Short mmCIF file of C-alpha atoms in Angstrom, two decimals:
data_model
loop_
_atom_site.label_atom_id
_atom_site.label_comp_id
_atom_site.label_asym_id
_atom_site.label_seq_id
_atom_site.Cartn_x
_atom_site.Cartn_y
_atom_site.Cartn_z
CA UNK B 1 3.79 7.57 -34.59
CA UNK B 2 1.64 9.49 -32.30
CA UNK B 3 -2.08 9.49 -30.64
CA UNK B 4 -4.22 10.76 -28.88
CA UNK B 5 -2.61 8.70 -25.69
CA UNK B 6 0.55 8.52 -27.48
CA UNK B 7 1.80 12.01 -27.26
CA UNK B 8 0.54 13.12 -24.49
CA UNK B 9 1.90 10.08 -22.56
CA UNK B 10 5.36 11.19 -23.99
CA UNK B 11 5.21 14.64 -23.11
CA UNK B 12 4.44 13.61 -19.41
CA UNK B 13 7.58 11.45 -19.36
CA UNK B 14 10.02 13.73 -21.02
CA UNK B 15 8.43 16.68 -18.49
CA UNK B 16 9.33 14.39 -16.03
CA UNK B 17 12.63 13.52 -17.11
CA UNK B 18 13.11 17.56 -17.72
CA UNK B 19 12.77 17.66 -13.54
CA UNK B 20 15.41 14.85 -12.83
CA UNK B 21 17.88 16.42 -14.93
CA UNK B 22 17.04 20.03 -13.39
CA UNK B 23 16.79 18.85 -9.73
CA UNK B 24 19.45 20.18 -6.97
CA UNK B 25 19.84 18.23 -4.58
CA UNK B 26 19.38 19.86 -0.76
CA UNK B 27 21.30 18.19 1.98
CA UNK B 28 19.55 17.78 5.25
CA UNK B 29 20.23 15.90 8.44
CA UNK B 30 18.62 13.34 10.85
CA UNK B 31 19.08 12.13 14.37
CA UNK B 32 18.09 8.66 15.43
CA UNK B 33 17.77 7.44 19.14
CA UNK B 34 18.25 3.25 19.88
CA UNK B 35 17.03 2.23 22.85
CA UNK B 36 15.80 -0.06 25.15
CA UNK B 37 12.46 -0.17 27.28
CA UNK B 38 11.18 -2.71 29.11
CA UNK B 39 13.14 -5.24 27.64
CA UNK B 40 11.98 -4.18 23.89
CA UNK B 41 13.95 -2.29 21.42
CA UNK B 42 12.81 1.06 20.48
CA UNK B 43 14.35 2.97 17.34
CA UNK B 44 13.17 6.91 17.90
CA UNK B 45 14.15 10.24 15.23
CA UNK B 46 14.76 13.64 16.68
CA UNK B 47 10.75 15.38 16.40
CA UNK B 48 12.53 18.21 14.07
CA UNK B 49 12.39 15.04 11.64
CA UNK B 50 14.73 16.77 8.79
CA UNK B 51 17.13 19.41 10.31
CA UNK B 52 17.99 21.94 7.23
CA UNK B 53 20.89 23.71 9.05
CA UNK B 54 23.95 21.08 9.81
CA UNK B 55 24.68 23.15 12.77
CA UNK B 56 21.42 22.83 14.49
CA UNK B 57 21.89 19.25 14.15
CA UNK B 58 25.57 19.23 15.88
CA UNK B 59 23.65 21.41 18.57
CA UNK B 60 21.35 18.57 19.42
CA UNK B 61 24.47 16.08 19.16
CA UNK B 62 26.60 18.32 21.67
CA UNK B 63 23.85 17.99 24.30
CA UNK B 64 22.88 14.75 24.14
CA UNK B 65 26.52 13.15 24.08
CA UNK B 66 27.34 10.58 25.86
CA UNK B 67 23.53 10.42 27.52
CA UNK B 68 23.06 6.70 28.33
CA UNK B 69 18.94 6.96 29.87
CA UNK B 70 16.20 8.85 28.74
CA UNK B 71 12.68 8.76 29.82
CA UNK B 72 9.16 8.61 28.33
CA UNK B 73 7.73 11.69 28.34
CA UNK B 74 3.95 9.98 26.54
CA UNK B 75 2.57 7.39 24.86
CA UNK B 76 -0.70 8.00 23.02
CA UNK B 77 -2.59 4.93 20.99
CA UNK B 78 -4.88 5.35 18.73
CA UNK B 79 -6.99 2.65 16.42
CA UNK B 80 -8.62 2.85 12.84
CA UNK B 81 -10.48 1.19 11.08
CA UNK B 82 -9.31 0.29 7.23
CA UNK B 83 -11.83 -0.76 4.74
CA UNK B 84 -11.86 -3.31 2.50
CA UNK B 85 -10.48 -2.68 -1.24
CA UNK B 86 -12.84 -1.42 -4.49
CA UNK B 87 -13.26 -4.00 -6.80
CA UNK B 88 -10.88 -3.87 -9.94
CA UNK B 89 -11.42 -2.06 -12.88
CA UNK B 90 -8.96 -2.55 -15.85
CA UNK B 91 -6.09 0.28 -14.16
CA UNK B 92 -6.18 -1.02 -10.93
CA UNK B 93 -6.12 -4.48 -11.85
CA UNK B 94 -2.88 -3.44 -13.94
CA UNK B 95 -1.43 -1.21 -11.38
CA UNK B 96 -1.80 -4.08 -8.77
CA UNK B 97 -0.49 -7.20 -11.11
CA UNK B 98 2.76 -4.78 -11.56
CA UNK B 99 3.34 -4.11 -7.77
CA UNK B 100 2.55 -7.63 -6.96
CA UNK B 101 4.02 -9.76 -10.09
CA UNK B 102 5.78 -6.87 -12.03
CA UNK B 103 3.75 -7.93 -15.10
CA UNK B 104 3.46 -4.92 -17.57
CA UNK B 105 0.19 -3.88 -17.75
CA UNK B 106 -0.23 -4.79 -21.49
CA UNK B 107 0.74 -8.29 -21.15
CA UNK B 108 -2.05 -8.31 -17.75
CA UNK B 109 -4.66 -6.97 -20.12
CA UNK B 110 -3.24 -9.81 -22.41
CA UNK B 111 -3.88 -12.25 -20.01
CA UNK B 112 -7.05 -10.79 -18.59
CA UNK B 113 -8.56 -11.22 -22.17
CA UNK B 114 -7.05 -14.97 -22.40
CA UNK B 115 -9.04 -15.63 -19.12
CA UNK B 116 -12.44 -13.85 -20.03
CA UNK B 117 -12.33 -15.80 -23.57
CA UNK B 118 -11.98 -18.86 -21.36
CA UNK B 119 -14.87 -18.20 -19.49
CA UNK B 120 -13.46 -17.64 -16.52
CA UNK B 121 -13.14 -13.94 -15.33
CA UNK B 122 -15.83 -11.08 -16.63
CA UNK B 123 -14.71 -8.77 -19.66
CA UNK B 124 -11.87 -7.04 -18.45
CA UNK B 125 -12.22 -3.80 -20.50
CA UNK B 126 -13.94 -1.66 -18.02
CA UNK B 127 -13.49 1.39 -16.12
CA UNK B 128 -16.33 0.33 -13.21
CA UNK B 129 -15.03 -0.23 -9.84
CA UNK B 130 -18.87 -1.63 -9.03
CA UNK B 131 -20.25 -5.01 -8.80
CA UNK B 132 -24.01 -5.31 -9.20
CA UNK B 133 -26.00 -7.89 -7.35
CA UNK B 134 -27.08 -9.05 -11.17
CA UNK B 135 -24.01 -10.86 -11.20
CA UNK B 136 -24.88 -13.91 -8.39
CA UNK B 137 -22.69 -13.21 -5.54
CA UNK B 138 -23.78 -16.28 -3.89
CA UNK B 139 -23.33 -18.73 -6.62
CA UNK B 140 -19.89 -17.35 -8.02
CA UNK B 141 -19.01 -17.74 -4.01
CA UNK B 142 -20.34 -21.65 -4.00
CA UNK B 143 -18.57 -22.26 -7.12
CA UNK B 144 -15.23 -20.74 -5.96
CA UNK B 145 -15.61 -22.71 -2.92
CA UNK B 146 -15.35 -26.00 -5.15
CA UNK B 147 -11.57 -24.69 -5.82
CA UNK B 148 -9.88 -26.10 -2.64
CA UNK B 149 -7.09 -23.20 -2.19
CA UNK B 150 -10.31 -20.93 -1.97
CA UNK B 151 -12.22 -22.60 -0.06
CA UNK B 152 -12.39 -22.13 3.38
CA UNK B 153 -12.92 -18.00 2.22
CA UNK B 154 -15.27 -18.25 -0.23
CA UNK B 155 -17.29 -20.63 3.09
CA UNK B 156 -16.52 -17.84 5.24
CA UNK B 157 -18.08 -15.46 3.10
CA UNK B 158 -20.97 -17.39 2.50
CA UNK B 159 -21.98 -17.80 5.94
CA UNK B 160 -22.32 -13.78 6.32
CA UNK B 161 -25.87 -12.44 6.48
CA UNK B 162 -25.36 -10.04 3.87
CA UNK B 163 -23.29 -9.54 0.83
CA UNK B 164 -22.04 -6.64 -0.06
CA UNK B 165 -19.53 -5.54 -2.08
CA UNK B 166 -17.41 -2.67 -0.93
CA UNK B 167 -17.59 -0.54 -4.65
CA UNK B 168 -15.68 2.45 -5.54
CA UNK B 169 -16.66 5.23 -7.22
CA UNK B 170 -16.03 4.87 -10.79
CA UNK B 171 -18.97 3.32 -13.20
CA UNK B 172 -19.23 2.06 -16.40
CA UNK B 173 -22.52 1.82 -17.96
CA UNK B 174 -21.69 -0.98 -20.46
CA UNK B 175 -19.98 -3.75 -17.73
CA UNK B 176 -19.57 -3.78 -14.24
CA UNK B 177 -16.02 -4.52 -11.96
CA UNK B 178 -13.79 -7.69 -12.70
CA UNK B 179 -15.14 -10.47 -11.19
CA UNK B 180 -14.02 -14.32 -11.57
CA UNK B 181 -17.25 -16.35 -12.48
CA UNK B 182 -16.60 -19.68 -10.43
CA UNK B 183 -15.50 -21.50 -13.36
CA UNK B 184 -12.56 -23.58 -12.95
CA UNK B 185 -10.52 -24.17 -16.00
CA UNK B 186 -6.94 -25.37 -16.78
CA UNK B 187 -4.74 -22.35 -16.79
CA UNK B 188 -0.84 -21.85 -16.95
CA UNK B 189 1.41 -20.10 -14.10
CA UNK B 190 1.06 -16.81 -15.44
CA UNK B 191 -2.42 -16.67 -16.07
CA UNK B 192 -2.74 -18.05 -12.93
CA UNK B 193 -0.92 -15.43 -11.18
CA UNK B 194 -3.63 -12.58 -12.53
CA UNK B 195 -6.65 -15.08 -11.94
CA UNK B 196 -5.55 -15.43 -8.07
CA UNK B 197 -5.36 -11.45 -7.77
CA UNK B 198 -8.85 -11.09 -9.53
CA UNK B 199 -10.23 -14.11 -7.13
CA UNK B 200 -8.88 -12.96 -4.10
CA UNK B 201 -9.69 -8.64 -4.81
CA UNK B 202 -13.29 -10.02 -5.47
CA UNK B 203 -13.47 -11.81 -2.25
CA UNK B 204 -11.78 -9.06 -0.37
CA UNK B 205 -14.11 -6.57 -1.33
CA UNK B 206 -17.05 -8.43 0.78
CA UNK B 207 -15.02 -9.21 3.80
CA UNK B 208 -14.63 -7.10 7.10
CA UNK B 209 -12.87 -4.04 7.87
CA UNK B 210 -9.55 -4.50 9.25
CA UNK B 211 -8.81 -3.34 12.97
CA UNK B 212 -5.29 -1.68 13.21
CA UNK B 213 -3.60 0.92 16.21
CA UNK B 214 -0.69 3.27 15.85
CA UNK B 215 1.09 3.76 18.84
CA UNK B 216 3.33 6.83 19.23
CA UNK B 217 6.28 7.25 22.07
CA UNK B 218 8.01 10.40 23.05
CA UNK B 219 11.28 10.05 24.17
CA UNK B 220 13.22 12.74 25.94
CA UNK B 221 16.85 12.93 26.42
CA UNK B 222 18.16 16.15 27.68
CA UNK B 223 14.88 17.99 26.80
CA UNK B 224 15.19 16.96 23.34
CA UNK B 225 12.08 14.90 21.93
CA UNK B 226 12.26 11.64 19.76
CA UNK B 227 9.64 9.87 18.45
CA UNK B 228 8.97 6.21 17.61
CA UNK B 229 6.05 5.36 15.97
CA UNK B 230 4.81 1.72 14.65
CA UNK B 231 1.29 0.57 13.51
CA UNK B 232 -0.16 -3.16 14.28
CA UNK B 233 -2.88 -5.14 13.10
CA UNK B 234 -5.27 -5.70 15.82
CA UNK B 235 -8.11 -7.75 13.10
CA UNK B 236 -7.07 -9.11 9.86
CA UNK B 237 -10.88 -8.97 8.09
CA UNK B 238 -10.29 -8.52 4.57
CA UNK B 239 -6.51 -8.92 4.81
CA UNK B 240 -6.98 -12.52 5.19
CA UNK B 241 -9.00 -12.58 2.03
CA UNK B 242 -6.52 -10.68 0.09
CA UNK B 243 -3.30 -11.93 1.55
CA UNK B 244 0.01 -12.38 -0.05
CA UNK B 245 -1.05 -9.35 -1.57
CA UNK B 246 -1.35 -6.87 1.27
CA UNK B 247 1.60 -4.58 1.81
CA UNK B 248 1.37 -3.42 5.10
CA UNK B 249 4.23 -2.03 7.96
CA UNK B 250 3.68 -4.11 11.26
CA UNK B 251 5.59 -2.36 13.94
CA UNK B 252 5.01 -3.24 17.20
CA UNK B 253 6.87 -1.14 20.41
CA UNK B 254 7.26 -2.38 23.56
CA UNK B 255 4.89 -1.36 26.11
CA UNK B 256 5.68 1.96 27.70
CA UNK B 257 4.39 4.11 29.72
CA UNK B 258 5.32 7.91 30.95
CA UNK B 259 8.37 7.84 33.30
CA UNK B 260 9.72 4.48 32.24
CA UNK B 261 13.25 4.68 31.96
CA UNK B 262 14.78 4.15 28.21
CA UNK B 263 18.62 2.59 28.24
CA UNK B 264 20.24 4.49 25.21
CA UNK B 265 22.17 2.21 23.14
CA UNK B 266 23.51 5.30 21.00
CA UNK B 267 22.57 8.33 19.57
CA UNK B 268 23.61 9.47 15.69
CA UNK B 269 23.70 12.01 13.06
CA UNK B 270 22.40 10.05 9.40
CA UNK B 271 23.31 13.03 6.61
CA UNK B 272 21.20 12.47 3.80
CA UNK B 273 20.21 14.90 0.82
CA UNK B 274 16.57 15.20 -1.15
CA UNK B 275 16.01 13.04 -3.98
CA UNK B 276 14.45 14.15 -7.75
CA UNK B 277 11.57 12.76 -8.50
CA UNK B 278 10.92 9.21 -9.70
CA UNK B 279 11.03 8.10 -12.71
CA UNK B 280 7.35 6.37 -14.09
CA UNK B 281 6.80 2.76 -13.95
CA UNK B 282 4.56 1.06 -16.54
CA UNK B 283 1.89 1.02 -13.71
CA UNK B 284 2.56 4.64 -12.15
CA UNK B 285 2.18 6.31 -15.96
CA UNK B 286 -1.17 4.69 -16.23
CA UNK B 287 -2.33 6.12 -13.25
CA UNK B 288 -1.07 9.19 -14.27
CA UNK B 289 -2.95 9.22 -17.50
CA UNK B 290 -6.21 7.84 -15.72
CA UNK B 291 -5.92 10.77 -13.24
CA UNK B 292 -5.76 13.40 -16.50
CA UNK B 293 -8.69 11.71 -18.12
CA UNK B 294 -6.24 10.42 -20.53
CA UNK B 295 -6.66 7.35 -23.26
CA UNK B 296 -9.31 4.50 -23.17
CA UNK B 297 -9.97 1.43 -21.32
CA UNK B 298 -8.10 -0.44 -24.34
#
């Protein structure tokens, strides 16, 4: 059989598939610094990142043999803000419920209908990433607050001035975002899994931007430059509202400044080669399709 969404869908995975089977692969190389400063570990790559030319590489190694310090040549912070998530429409609910539970995104819109027939979630079969003030913010946030594990959010939320949803750009004229209505209702693990995601997006969406600073370190050994990087969370706001569901890197380095001495632990040459492309997930070919216009919200 074929479709509309069918065939298309298929062509995009055998093109795909057409790649992998055509890809070379390229070898490259890296060099990694360990190290210690001020009493923290630091783990630093050579600033070339991927050397092409195995030579060039062994050039670097040559020199910097047998170095045990290097030194801090800068540090440099800087902090951005991240803003809360867009409310779900029917893709991104699927995309997330397969990164976060690795439930296909037909048996999600399965269960998404199970809940809305229950009463308990809005009709799922949307492509609006908007919530409209129609809705009751307020009284969907009281009655979410009678369900002790939301609780203590849904009070937090309640007790800001204003409520407003962070939306994203996509509409849909006949039915706005996802949204849980408040109602609580006997439901299974499953459909409990996709009802927490929907409860705590819908929360997340009206909480705070989250504080977080990237810190960078250049090392130099022997006039060659690594550099260590990690990013920390410096306020939570709407990753406490969203959380076990955020999927973020927290790297903190030590505190360094320039001059400080780095003890070098050791210094090596990783070989590594380029990689075809991936193969589509359930979740990644729907976005693929969404981003050509591709198929319906059903």
């Amino acid at each position: 059989s074929t479709g509309r969404v069918q065939g298309p869908a298929l062509k995009i995975i055998v093109d795909r598939e057409k790649e992998i089977k055509a890809f070379k692969a390229v070898p490259f190389w890296q060099i990694e610094l360990n190290g210690d400063v001020n009493k923290g570990s630091i783990i630093a790559w050579h600033k070339e990142d991927k050397f092409w030319e195995k030579e060039k590489a062994e050039k670097v190694m040559q020199k910097v043999k047998g170095e045990k310090k290097a030194a801090i040549d800068k540090t440099e912070k800087k902090q951005f803000k991240q803003a809360p998530p867009t409310p779900f429409d029917l893709t991104t609910l699927q995309i997330e419920a397969y990164r976060c539970h690795r439930i296909s995104p037909k048996e999600t819109l399965e269960i998404a209908q199970e809940l809305y027939t229950s009463g308990l979630i809005s009709y799922p079969r949307t492509s609006s990433q908007q919530l409209t003030e129609k809705i009751g913010f307020k009284k969907i946030l009281s009655d979410l607050s009678k369900q002790k594990q939301y609780s203590p959010l849904a009070q937090k939320l309640l007790s800001k001035k204003k409520l407003k949803p962070n939306d994203g750009k996509k509409t849909d004229p006949a039915h706005p975002a996802i949204y849980p209505t408040g109602v609580i209702a006997g439901i299974n693990d499953r459909e409990m899994r996709i009802y927490d995601l929907i409860v705590k997006r819908f929360m997340a969406t009206f909480a705070d931007e989250a504080l977080r600073e990237t810190m960078t370190i250049d090392v130099n050994c022997k006039e060659e430059i690594f550099i260590a990087k990690g990013t920390r969370t410096l306020e939570k706001g709407w990753h406490e509202f969203y959380e076990p569901y955020v999927r973020l890197e927290e790297e903190e380095l030590p505190k360094a400044a320039k001059g400080d001495i780095v003890i070098v632990k050791k210094i090596q040459m990783h070989s590594k080669e380029t990689q075809p492309p991936k193969r589509y997930t359930p979740a990644s070919i729907i976005k693929e399709l969404e981003r050509r216009n591709l198929g319906t919200k059903a």
